[in-house]
Each structure stands twice: as structure tokens, then as C-alpha cells.
XYZ file of C-alpha atoms in Angstrom:
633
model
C 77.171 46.429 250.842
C 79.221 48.472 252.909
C 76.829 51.174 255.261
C 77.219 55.166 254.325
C 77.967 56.956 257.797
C 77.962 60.514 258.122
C 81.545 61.417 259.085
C 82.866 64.378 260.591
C 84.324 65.577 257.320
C 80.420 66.090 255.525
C 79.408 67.838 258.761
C 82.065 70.373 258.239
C 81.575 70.851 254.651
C 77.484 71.686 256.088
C 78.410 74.417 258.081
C 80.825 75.637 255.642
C 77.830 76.336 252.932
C 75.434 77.378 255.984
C 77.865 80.204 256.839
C 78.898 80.975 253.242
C 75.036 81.733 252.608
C 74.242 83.993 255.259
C 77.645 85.983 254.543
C 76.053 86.119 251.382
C 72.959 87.202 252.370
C 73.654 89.698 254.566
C 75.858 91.052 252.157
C 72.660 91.974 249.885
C 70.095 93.062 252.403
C 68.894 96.469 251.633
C 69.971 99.615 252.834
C 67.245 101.745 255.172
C 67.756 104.041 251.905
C 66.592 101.433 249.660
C 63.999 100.384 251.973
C 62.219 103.885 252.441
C 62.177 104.048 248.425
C 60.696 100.376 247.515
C 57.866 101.497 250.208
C 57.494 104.546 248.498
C 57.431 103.159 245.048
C 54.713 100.429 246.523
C 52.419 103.730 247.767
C 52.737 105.498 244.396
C 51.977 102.349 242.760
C 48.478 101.927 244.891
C 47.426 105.789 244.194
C 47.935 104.929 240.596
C 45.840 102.099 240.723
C 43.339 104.058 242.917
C 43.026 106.857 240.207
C 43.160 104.582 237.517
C 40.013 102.782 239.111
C 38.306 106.673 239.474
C 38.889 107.631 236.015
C 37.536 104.570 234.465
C 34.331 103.778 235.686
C 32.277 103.020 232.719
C 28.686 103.786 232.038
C 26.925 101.169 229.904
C 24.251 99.087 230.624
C 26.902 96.501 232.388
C 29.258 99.111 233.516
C 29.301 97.378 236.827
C 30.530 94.744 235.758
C 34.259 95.354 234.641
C 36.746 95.167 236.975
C 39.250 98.643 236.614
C 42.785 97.855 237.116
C 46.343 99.586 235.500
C 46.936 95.767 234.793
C 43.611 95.281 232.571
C 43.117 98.388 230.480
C 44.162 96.777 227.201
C 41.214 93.853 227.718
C 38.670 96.342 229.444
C 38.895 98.759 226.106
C 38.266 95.675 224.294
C 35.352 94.785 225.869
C 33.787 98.505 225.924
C 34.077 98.817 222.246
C 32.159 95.288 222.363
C 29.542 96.949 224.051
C 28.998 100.501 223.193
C 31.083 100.487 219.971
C 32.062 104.456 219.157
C 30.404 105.539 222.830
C 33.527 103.682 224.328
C 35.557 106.804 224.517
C 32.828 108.680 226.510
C 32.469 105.334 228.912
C 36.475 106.065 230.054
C 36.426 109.503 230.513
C 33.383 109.575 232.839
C 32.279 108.748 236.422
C 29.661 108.342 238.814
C 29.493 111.565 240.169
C 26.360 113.956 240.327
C 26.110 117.926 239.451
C 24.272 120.330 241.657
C 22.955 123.504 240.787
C 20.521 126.199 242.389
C 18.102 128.880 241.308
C 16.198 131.145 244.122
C 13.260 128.446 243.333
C 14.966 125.452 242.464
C 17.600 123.429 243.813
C 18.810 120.568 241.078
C 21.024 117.435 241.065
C 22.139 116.272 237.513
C 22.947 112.828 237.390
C 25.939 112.082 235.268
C 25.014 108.886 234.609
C 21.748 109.253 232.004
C 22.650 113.202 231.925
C 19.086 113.662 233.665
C 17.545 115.366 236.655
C 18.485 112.776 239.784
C 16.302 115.646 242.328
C 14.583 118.083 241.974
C 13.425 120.311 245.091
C 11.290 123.711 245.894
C 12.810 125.718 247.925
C 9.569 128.002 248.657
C 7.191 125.036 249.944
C 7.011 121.706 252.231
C 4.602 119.274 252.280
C 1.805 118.340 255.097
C 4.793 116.726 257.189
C 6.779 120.223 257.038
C 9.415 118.105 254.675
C 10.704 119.671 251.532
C 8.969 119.276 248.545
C 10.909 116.727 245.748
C 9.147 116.265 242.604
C 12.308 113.747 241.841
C 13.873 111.967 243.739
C 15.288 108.525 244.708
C 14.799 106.988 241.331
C 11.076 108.167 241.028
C 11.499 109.501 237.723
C 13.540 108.459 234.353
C 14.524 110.005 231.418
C 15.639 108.121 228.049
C 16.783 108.126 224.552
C 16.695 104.790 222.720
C 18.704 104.381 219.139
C 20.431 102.158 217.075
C 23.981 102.848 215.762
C 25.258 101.498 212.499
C 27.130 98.897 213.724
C 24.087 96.930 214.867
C 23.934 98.088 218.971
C 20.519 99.205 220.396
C 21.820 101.646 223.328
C 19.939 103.805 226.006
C 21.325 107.634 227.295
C 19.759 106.402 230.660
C 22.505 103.455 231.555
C 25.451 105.966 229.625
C 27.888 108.106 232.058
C 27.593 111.731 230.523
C 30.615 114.201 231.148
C 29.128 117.453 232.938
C 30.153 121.263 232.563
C 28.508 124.056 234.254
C 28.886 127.713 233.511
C 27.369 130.822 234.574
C 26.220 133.891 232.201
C 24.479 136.579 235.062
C 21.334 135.047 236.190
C 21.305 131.730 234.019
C 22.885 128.608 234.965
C 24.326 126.724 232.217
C 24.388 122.940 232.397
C 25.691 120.831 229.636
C 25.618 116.688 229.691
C 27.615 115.339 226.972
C 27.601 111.588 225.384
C 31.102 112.008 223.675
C 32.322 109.473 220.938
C 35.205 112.101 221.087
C 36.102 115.726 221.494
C 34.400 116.612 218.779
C 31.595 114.346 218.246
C 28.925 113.818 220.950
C 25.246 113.856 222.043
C 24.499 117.008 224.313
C 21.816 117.662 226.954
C 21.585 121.247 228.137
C 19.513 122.901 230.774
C 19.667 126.533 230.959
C 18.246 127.255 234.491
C 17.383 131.168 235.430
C 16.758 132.904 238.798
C 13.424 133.928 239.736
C 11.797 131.208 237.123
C 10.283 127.500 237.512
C 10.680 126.977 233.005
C 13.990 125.822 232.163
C 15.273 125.918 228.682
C 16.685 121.784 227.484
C 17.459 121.460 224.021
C 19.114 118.004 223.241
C 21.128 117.922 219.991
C 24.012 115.880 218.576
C 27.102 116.535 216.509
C 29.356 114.455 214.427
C 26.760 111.371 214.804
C 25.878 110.890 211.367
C 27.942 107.927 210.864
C 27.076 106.657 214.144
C 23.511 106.716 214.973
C 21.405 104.649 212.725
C 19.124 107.235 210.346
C 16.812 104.337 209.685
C 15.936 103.231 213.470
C 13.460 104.688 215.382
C 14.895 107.263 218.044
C 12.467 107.610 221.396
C 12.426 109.854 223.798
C 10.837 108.008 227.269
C 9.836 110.316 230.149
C 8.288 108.871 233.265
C 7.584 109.415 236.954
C 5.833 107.994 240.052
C 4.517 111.248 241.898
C 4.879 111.839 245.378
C 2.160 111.969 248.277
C 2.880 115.751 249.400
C -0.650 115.878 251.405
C -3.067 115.218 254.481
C -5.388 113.010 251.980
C -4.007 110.356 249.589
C -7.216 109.855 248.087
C -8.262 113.628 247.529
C -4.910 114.612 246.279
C -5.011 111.512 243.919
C -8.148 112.686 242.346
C -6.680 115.842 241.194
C -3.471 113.883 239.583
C -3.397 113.666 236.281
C -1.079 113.077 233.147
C -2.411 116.338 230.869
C -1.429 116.296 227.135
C -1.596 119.321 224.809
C -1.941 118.467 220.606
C -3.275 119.047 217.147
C -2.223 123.164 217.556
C -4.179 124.040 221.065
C -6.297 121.021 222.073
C -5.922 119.674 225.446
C -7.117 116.148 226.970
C -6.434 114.283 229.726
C -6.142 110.720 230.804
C -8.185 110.582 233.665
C -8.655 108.273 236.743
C -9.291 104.815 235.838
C -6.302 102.312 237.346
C -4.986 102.288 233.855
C -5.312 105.037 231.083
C -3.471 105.131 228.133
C -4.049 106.827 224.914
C -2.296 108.130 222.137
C -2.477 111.520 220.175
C -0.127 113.719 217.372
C 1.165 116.930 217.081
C 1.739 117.143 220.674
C 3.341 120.149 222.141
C 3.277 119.713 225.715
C 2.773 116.897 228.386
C 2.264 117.405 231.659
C 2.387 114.723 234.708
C 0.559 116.797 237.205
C -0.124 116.346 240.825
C -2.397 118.285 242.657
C -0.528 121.617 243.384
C 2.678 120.810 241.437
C 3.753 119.576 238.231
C 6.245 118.547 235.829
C 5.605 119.516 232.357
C 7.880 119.229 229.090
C 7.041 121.846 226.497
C 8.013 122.276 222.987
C 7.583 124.874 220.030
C 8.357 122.272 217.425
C 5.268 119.867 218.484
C 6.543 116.010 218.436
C 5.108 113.851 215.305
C 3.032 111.479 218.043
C 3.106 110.346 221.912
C 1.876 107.325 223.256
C 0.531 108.534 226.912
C 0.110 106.100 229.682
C -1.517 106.513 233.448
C -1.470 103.887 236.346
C -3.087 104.484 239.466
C -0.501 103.266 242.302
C -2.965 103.820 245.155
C -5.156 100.438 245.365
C -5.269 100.745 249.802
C -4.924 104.346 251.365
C -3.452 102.676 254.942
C -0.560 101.137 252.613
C 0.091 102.880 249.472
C 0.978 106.293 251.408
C 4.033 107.425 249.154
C 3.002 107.388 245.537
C 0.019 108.296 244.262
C 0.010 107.514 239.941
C 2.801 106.315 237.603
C 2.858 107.866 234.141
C 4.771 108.010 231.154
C 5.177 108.953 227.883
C 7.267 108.433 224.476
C 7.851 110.412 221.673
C 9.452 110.500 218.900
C 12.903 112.309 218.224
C 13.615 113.513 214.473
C 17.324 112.756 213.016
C 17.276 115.579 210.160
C 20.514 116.208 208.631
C 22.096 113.860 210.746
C 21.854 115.081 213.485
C 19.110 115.269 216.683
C 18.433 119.010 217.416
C 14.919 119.735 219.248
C 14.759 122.711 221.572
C 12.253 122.051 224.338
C 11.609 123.697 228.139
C 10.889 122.012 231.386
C 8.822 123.429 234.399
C 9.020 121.776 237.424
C 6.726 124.278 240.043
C 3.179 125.005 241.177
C 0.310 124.337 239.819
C -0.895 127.218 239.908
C -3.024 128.934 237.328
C -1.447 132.274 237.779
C 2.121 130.818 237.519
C 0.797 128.902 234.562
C -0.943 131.754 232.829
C 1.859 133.926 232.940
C 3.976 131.875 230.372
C 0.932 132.161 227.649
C 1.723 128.865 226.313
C -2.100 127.161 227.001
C -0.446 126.024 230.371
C -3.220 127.071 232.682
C -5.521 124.442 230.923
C -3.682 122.035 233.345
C -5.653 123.353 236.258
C -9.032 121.637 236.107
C -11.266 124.894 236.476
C -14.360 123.711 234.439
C -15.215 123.356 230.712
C -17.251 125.885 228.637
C -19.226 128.213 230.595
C -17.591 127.082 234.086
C -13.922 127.252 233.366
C -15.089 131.162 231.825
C -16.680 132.155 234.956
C -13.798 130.625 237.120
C -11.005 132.679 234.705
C -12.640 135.498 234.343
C -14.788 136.104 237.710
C -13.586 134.270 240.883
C -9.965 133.675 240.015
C -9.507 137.944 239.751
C -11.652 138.611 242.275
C -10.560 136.125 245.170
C -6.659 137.308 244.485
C -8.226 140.787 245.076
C -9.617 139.683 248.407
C -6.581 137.509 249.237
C -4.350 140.636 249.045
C -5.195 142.887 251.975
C -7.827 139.392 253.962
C -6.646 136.283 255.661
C -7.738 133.955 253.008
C -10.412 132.230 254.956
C -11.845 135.909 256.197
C -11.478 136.454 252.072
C -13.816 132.921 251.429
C -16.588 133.985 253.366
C -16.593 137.860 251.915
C -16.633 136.067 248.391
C -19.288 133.920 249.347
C -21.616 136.395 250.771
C -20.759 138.649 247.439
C -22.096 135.846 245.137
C -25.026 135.298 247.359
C -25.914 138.956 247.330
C -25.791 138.883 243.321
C -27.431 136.075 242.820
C -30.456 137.031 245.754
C -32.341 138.444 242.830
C -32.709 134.770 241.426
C -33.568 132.995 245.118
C -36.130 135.802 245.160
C -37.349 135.181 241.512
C -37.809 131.036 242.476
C -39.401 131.359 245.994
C -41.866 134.240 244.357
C -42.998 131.707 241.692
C -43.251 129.079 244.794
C -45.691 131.195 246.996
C -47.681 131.740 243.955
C -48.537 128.103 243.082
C -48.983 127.724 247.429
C -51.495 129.909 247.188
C -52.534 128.569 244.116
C -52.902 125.252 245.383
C -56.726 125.076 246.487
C -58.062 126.208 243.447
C -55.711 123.572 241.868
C -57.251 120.829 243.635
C -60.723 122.072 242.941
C -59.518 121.375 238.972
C -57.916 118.228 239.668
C -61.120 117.121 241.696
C -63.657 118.591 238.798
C -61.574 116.924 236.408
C -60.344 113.816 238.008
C -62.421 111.485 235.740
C -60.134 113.316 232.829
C -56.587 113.795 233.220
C -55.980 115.412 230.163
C -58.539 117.840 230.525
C -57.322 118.753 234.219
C -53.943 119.321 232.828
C -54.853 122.214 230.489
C -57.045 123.546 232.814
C -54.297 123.427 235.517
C -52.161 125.172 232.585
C -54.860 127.880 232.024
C -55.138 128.680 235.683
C -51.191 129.351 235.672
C -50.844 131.186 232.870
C -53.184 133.566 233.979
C -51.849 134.300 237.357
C -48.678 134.060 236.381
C -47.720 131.010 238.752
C -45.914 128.536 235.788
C -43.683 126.033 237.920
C -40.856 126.595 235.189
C -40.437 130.567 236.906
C -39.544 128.579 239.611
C -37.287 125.801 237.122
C -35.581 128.140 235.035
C -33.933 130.630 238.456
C -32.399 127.252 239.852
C -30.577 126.106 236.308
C -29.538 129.734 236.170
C -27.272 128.840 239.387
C -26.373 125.699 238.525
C -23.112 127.298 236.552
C -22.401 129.776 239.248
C -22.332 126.245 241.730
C -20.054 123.919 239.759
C -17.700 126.817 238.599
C -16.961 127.167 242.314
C -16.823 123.343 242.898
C -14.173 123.125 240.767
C -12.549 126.487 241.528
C -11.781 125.787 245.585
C -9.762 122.370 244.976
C -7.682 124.362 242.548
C -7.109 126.872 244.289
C -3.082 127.172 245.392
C -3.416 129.838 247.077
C -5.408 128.238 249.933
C -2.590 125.671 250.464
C -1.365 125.444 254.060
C -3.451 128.694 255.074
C -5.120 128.432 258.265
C -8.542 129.654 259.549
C -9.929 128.975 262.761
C -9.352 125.380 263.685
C -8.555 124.248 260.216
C -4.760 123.758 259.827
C -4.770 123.693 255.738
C -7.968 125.061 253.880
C -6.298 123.362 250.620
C -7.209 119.745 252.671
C -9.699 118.480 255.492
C -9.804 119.593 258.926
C -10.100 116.938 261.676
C -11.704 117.958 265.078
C -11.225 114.113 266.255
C -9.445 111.413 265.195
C -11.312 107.962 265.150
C -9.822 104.929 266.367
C -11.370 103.012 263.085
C -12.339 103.701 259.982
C -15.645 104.143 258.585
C -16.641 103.158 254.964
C -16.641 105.984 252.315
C -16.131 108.715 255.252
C -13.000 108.475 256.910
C -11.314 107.638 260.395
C -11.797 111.458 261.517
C -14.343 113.707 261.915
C -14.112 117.396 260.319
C -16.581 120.288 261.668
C -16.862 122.357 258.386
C -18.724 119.672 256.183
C -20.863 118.581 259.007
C -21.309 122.538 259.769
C -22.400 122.995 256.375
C -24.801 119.599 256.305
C -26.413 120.867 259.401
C -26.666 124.285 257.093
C -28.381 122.289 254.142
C -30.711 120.816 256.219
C -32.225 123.500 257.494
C -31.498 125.192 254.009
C -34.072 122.744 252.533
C -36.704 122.197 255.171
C -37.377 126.404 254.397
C -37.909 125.384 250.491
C -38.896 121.737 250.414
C -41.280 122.344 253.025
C -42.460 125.674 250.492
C -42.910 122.985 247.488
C -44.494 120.483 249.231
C -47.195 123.012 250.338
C -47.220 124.271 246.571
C -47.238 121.029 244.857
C -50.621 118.777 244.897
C -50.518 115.092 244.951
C -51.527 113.866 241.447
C -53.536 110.589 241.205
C -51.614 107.886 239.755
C -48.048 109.860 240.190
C -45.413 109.139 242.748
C -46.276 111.043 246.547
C -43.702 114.075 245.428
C -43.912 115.047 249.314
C -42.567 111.955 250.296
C -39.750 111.844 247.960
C -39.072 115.794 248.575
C -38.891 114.444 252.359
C -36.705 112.005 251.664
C -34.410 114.020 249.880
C -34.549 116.619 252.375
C -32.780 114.376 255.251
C -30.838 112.058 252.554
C -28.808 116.271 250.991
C -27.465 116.470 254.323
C -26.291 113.065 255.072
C -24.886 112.762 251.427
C -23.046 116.467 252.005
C -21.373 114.896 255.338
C -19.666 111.670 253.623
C -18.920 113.197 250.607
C -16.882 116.041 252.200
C -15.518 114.589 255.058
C -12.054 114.420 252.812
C -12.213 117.365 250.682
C -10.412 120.617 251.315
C -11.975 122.493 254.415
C -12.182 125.932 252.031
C -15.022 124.315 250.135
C -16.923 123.165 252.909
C -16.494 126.254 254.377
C -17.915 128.105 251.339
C -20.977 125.775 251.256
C -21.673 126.632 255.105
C -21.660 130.459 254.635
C -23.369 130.248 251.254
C -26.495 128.141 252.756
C -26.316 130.254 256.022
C -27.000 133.468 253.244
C -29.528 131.466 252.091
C -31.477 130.796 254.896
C -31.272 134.417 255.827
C -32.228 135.859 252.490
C -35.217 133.231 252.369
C -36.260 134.253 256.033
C -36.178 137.940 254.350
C -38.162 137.440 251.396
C -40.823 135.858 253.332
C -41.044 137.790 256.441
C -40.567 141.592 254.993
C -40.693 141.253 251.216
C -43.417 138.619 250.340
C -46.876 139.523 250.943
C -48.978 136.427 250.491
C -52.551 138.413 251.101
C -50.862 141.064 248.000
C -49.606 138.160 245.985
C -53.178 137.289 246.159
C -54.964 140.202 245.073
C -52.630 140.322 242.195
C -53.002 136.761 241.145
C -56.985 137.387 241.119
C -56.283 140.760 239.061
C -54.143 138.827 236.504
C -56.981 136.258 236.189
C -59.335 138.749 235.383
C -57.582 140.053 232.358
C -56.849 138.675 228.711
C -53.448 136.812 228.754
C -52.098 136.796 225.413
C -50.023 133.239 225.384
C -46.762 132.231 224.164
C -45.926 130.311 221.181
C -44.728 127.697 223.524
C -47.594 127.863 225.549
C -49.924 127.744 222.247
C -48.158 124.770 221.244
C -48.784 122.592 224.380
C -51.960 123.777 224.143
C -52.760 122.518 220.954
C -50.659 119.212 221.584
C -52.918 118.519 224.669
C -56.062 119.350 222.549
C -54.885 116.887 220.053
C -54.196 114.422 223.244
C -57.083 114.482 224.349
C -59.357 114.234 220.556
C -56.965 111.295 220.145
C -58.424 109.451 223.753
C -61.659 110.066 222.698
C -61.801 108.721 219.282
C -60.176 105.652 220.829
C -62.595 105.659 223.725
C -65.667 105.519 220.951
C -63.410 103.006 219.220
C -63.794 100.561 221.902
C -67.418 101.478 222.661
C -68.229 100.137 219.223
């Protein structure tokens, strides 16, 4: 076969095509004209995609993951009504931007997605680190509706992208969050915020969703939150954090502080997750059917758990009547203070624990009124110790009453022990002399029982007032920084158990105080009361107690607010002045005396009560001696 050779001819023919190509392309390159408007349709084409993108970020519980292009809108709609059915138009339409609005008092972020409150800050206050105060923020609280629709879907407001509006009408602040199936069918929030006020009105209502939301599914409302540390102790602050719950037409309850507390209750008209000074509270006049309430402790170690201190939550029920959701509610997000509170006359200062019964009256109706008083024209720690000294003076007439009735049975005591020593063979028979002996001088140990219990309200009514007390947050006095929280004279380089890893001079001023307090009227009983045969040495225990008060006072207080260890300081100070008073210049023990051998002398006409342990003992005793001869026989 004859070899194919590439000739000069084919190489000619090459070239020719080579050259005929490039004429050709050259020929149909693009003008600089045409190439500035190709690069100008390629940037318009990119912003559209870009906007495109913005305009259609979706908000369901997946929203993340659908890709937004100009190239997939067809399959993305698809796969929205998949998901959300009818709340596929609002998913289009919204984005993942957040709304900010501000009051004199308030400052609020709204976030579009959920429709709910993504901060909330004071304005007016910081916390123990001089940052602001945020009752939400960063995801610490949520806010939910869960309902069927009636094409099967099970869908929560808190993963759905809400379209916001604000207006303004004077003072109020109008927010509106709307879930839109379309124009004219939607689910609304709306907060109505006003200057100069911590209560927002929030009504949530719907319109058009009657063929949309499933009538025959349970719609619940879920509120939650995980409150913020805002001071110096974790552990006191904690113990004043509490979910409060208001039902049944006025009754109030709380859950209390046991790691986890849940309960559940009807006809409840407000719930409130309070922290120690501030609070978050949701109010209504239409009270919801039922609320499941639920409280977790969050602080199990105090040197790690340092930024929450309890997790609560509750769910209620939302009603679908005519169709449609329409409940009109408020939310306060502010102080816990019972002023603030009081001033709304909705039951709302029942949040601040001042005291059941008799207590929480005298703290309402006594102290609260008459500390502000003080606190208006005194530095509030001058203001403590004028209040102090005030109660002491009132109540002097009962310290007087009590160590009276103790000098009587002191001087009392020999001819007691003569008795007991007559009698000692007969126990019985000692006792109603002993009892005959008082009554006639006037010396019964209950004078000296019944002026302590009446004190014991006056005491606990202030226990409980001082920790509530927001006016004594971050006020100073003396070396105390904060008389709302402990003051530290020196830090410890460890910790000890149930006291602390500091040392603060008020409690262990006022256990000093207490000590001295009770050697003055220990020391007076234990003079006054004889040792009994066959009954526990009550001068040993009385000793015991008197050095074991102190010690108690200095660990239990080393945490708690400075105010109340200040009050107990001055108060027992008072008292060891007014005692030193009644028994150097008032008390005359020779007088007492003379009277108590005057009172013997005459007729005492006795008591019922006194007639009636009289007769029991005489009874007593016939009863010992017919079982004495008994066992003769």
C-alpha cells in the first residue's frame, strides 16, 4: 500500500482555514460598547439575586435550610407550602431582622422571628458589676404558641418570621408582629409600650384563621426564662427567686425553692417569674382556664453556676372562640418593688415576700410607710438606725414588762427552794405550792412568757421586710458598698463551710451585740430559775445557748444584706441600754420586795385558769396516792 505524505498542497489548504477563522473571529469580537453593557447586565443580575436572597428568607422550623436563589423560587414555594401550608405567604415576605423600641424606662428589641421580646433592658439601674440590667437577653427567655391547622401541621409562632410595624400615638409606642397567611388574614402580637410606665399592654388575636387553625387542637401559650445573676451573692439573691402565680379570683402561691417545683392551678390571672429586685410578670383580666407552673433551681455550685440563678416556665391555655384567638393581656418587666407593684392595684405587691397574716400587715401598714418617710429627707442607712431605735422605744414598755416579772421570781428564788426542799419527797405537792407562792406575789413566769411572744411578730415582720426592701439597693453606709447585699471587710483566700470566703463587720458587730445582749438576761434567768430534781440543768443549757445565739447570728448572716445586720446591731445595742436602765434607775429590788411581801399578805382572788390547774394538780396528786396505797396493798 502506497504511504500518505503530507504534501505542500494540504499545508496550504491549513493555513488557509487558520486565517479564514481568525478573520472570522475578529470580525465578531465585541465592541467596548457591548462590553461595558454585558458587565453591566452581569452586576444587575447579582443585585437581583442579592435582593432576591434578602426578601426570601423563610421562617419555619427549617427555614435554614432552603437555599434562596431567582433560579429556585418555583421549587422553594413548593417546599414552603409543604411545610407551613397557608403560613407560606408570611415565610416570603419576612426576614431576620429585629425591631427596637424605647420608653424613658425601657429599652426593647422585638425579634421578628417568634414576634417576641429578643432584650429587654432598664435604663434606670445596673447590676453589682455596674453593667446594665437585661431581664432578656441572649436567648434566656422564649415565648410560644403551639396549634394545629386543618391540614394536619403542628406549627410553633417561636420558629415563624413575623412582619413588624411600629407606630407612634403621643406617649405610646405601638408595636404590631404579624403571622400573615395574607393581607388580610393573619395572627397579630401587639405591645403597646408607654413613657413613664414598666406595664405594657399585649393582646394577641387572629383574623381570617378560622379555616386554618384547627378548632379542635389544643392551642398553648409557653412562657419561659432562665433569670439572670444581677448581685454580690448568688445564693442570697437565689433565695428570694421565685416563680409567683395568682388564681381562683385573688389567691396567690408560690413554688418555692426545692431544685424542682412544679405545680398546677386554674383560673389563673397572673404569673410572675421573679428575681429578687426585678421581675417579669404576665397579667390578664380574662384569667386563663389552667397553667401548669414549673421551677428548676440552676445553681447546684456558687464558684460555677455564676450567671443564672432558676429556670421557670409556664403554659396556658389559649381559647379559639368564634374562630378566632383574641385575649388581651399586659406585661411588666421592672422592679420589684412593692410600691411600684402596689400602685397598679392588681394584687401585684403579693409578689414581694413581706410576711403572711399578722407580719405581712405590720410590714404594709407600719414599716413600709414609715421607712419611705425616713428615706425621704435621711441617708437610708442614717434612716435604719432612727427606725430601729423608734421600734425599740415602743416596744421598751414590753422589755420592761419581761425583766420586771424576771427580778420578781430572782428574788423569789430562796423561798422557792425552801418549797422545793420541804416538798422534795412530793413533786406534785411542791408544784402547787410553788404556784401559790407566785400567784400571790405576782411573780408567774408566763408575765415574763407572754412580753417575749408579743415581739416575736414585730421581729419576723422586719426579717422579712429588710431583704425586700428596694429601696436599700446599691445605697451605701459607712463601709458597706450595697445595704441590699453583704459587706466584706476582707476577702479570704478559701472558703469556709456555710459562711463564706469573706468576712463582713455588721453581722459579727451585731453577734458581738447578742452576746452581750443575752449574758444581761440569761444570766437574770439563770439567777431566777431553780434547778428542779430530775429536770435537765436549765443553767447549763441557758449557757449554752448564750455562746451558741452569737455564733449561729455570725454564719447565718455572713451573706445576707448588710441593712439587716445592721438593724439587729442597733436594735440589741437599745437593748442592752434599756436593760442597763431598768435595772440601774427604774428597778428597785429592796421595793420589789416589800411589795411582793405586801401582795402575799392579802387575799388573791385566782383566775379561772389558775383554778383549773389547781384543781388538775389536786386531782394529780389524789390520783398518785390512791396508786401509792394500791401498791402498798
Amino acid at each position: 500500500m502506497e504511504e500518505k505524505k503530507l504534501d505542500i498542497n494540504s499545508i496550504i489548504g491549513f493555513l488557509l482555514i487558520f486565517g479564514i477563522l481568525m478573520y472570522m473571529l475578529w470580525q465578531n469580537q465585541p465592541t467596548p460598547e457591548e462590553l461595558e453593557a454585558q458587565e453591566k447586565a452581569k452586576q444587575e443580575q447579582v443585585e437581583a439575586e442579592t435582593k432576591v436572597k434578602e426578601q426570601q428568607n423563610i421562617a419555619v422550623t427549617t427555614a435554614e435550610d432552603f437555599v434562596v436563589s431567582s433560579e429556585t423560587d418555583s421549587l422553594q414555594l413548593v417546599a414552603l407550602q409543604n411545610k407551613l401550608g397557608a403560613f407560606a405567604y408570611s415565610a416570603t415576605r419576612a426576614s431576620k431582622e429585629e425591631t427596637t423600641v424605647e420608653s424613658d424606662l425601657l429599652a426593647l428589641t422585638f425579634s421578628n422571628k417568634g414576634g417576641y421580646l429578643s432584650e429587654v433592658r432598664l435604663k434606670d439601674y445596673v447590676d453589682f458589676k455596674d453593667n446594665p440590667i437585661y431581664i432578656i437577653k441572649d436567648n434566656n427567655a422564649g415565648f410560644n404558641i403551639n396549634f394545629g391547622t386543618t391540614d394536619s401541621r403542628i406549627l410553633n409562632t417561636k420558629d415563624l418570621y413575623f412582619e413588624p410595624s411600629v407606630t407612634k400615638n403621643g406617649d405610646v409606642t405601638v408595636v404590631s408582629m404579624k403571622l400573615k397567611v395574607s393581607e388580610s388574614k393573619f395572627l397579630e402580637y401587639r405591645y403597646e409600650l408607654k413613657q413613664g410606665d414598666y406595664m405594657m399592654d399585649f393582646t394577641i388575636r387572629s383574623q381570617g384563621l378560622s379555616d386554618v387553625i384547627n378548632s379542635s387542637q389544643d392551642i398553648n401559650l409557653d412562657w419561659n426564662i432562665k433569670t439572670y445573676r444581677h448581685a454580690k451573692s448568688i445564693s442570697y439573691e437565689n433565695r428570694y427567686t421565685e416563680l409567683v402565680y395568682e388564681y381562683e379570683g385573688g389567691k396567690d402561691d408560690y413554688l418555692g425553692q426545692r431544685e424542682l417545683s412544679e405545680d398546677k392551678a386554674e383560673d389563673v390571672t397572673y404569673v410572675a417569674f421573679k428575681q429578687h429586685f426585678f421581675t417579669s410578670i404576665l397579667l390578664t383580666d380574662t384569667p386563663f382556664k389552667s397553667a401548669v407552673l414549673e421551677s428548676r433551681n440552676l445553681v447546684q455550685n456558687e464558684d460555677v453556676d455564676t450567671v443564672y440563678t432558676k429556670a421557670m416556665a409556664v403554659k396556658l391555655p389559649l381559647e379559639f372562640k368564634g374562630g378566632e384567638i383574641n385575649q388581651s393581656m399586659n406585661w411588666y418587666y421592672g422592679p420589684s418593688d412593692y410600691k411600684i407593684l402596689k400602685a397598679y392595684d392588681r394584687n401585684l405587691d403579693e409578689i414581694v415576700p413581706l410576711g403572711w397574716g399578722i407580719f405581712g400587715w405590720i410590714n404594709k401598714h407600719l414599716f413600709i410607710p414609715f421607712f419611705a418617710f425616713l428615706g425621704g429627707f435621711l441617708p437610708y442607712g442614717i434612716a435604719i438606725i432612727v427606725m430601729t431605735i423608734s421600734i425599740k422605744l415602743l416596744m421598751s414598755f414590753v422589755q420592761y414588762k419581761q425583766f420586771l416579772s424576771q427580778a420578781k421570781l430572782k428574788i423569789l428564788k430562796p423561798e422557792l427552794d425552801e418549797i422545793r426542799e420541804k416538798y422534795k419527797d412530793n413533786k406534785m405537792k411542791a408544784q402547787q405550792e410553788t404556784m401559790a407562792l407566785q400567784t400571790k406575789a405576782g411573780a408567774s413566769p408566763m408575765a415574763g412568757c407572754i412580753p417575749a411572744l408579743i415581739q416575736l411578730p414585730v421581729f419576723y415582720a422586719l426579717f422579712q421586710f429588710f431583704p425586700s426592701a428596694f429601696d436599700l439597693r446599691q445605697k451605701p453606709f459607712l463601709w458597706a458598698e450595697d445595704l441590699s447585699s453583704y459587706d466584706t471587710i476582707m476577702e479570704l483566700p478559701f472558703k469556709i463551710p456555710f459562711y463564706g470566703d469573706h468576712v463582713s463587720l455588721f453581722p459579727l458587730l451585731a453577734s458581738i451585740a447578742i452576746f452581750f445582749y443575752m449574758q444581761l438576761t440569761t444570766g437574770q434567768n439563770m439567777q431566777s430559775q431553780p434547778q428542779q430534781e430530775g429536770m435537765p440543768d436549765m443553767g447549763k443549757m441557758m449557757k449554752y445557748m448564750m455562746y451558741f445565739s452569737p455564733i449561729m447570728m455570725l454564719f447565718f448572716f455572713n451573706n445576707y444584706a448588710s441593712g439587716l445586720s445592721l438593724y439587729y446591731f442597733v436594735s440589741n445595742l437599745i437593748s442592752i441600754g434599756i436593760i442597763l436602765v431598768i435595772k440601774n434607775f427604774i428597778l428597785d429590788e429592796d421595793k420589789i420586795h416589800a411589795q411582793i411581801q405586801e401582795k402575799k399578805k392579802k387575799p388573791r382572788k385566782e383566775s379561772r385558769f389558775q383554778q383549773k390547774m389547781k384543781e388538775m394538780m389536786e386531782q394529780a396528786e389524789k390520783q398518785k396516792q390512791i396508786q401509792q396505797n394500791q401498791k402498798r396493798k
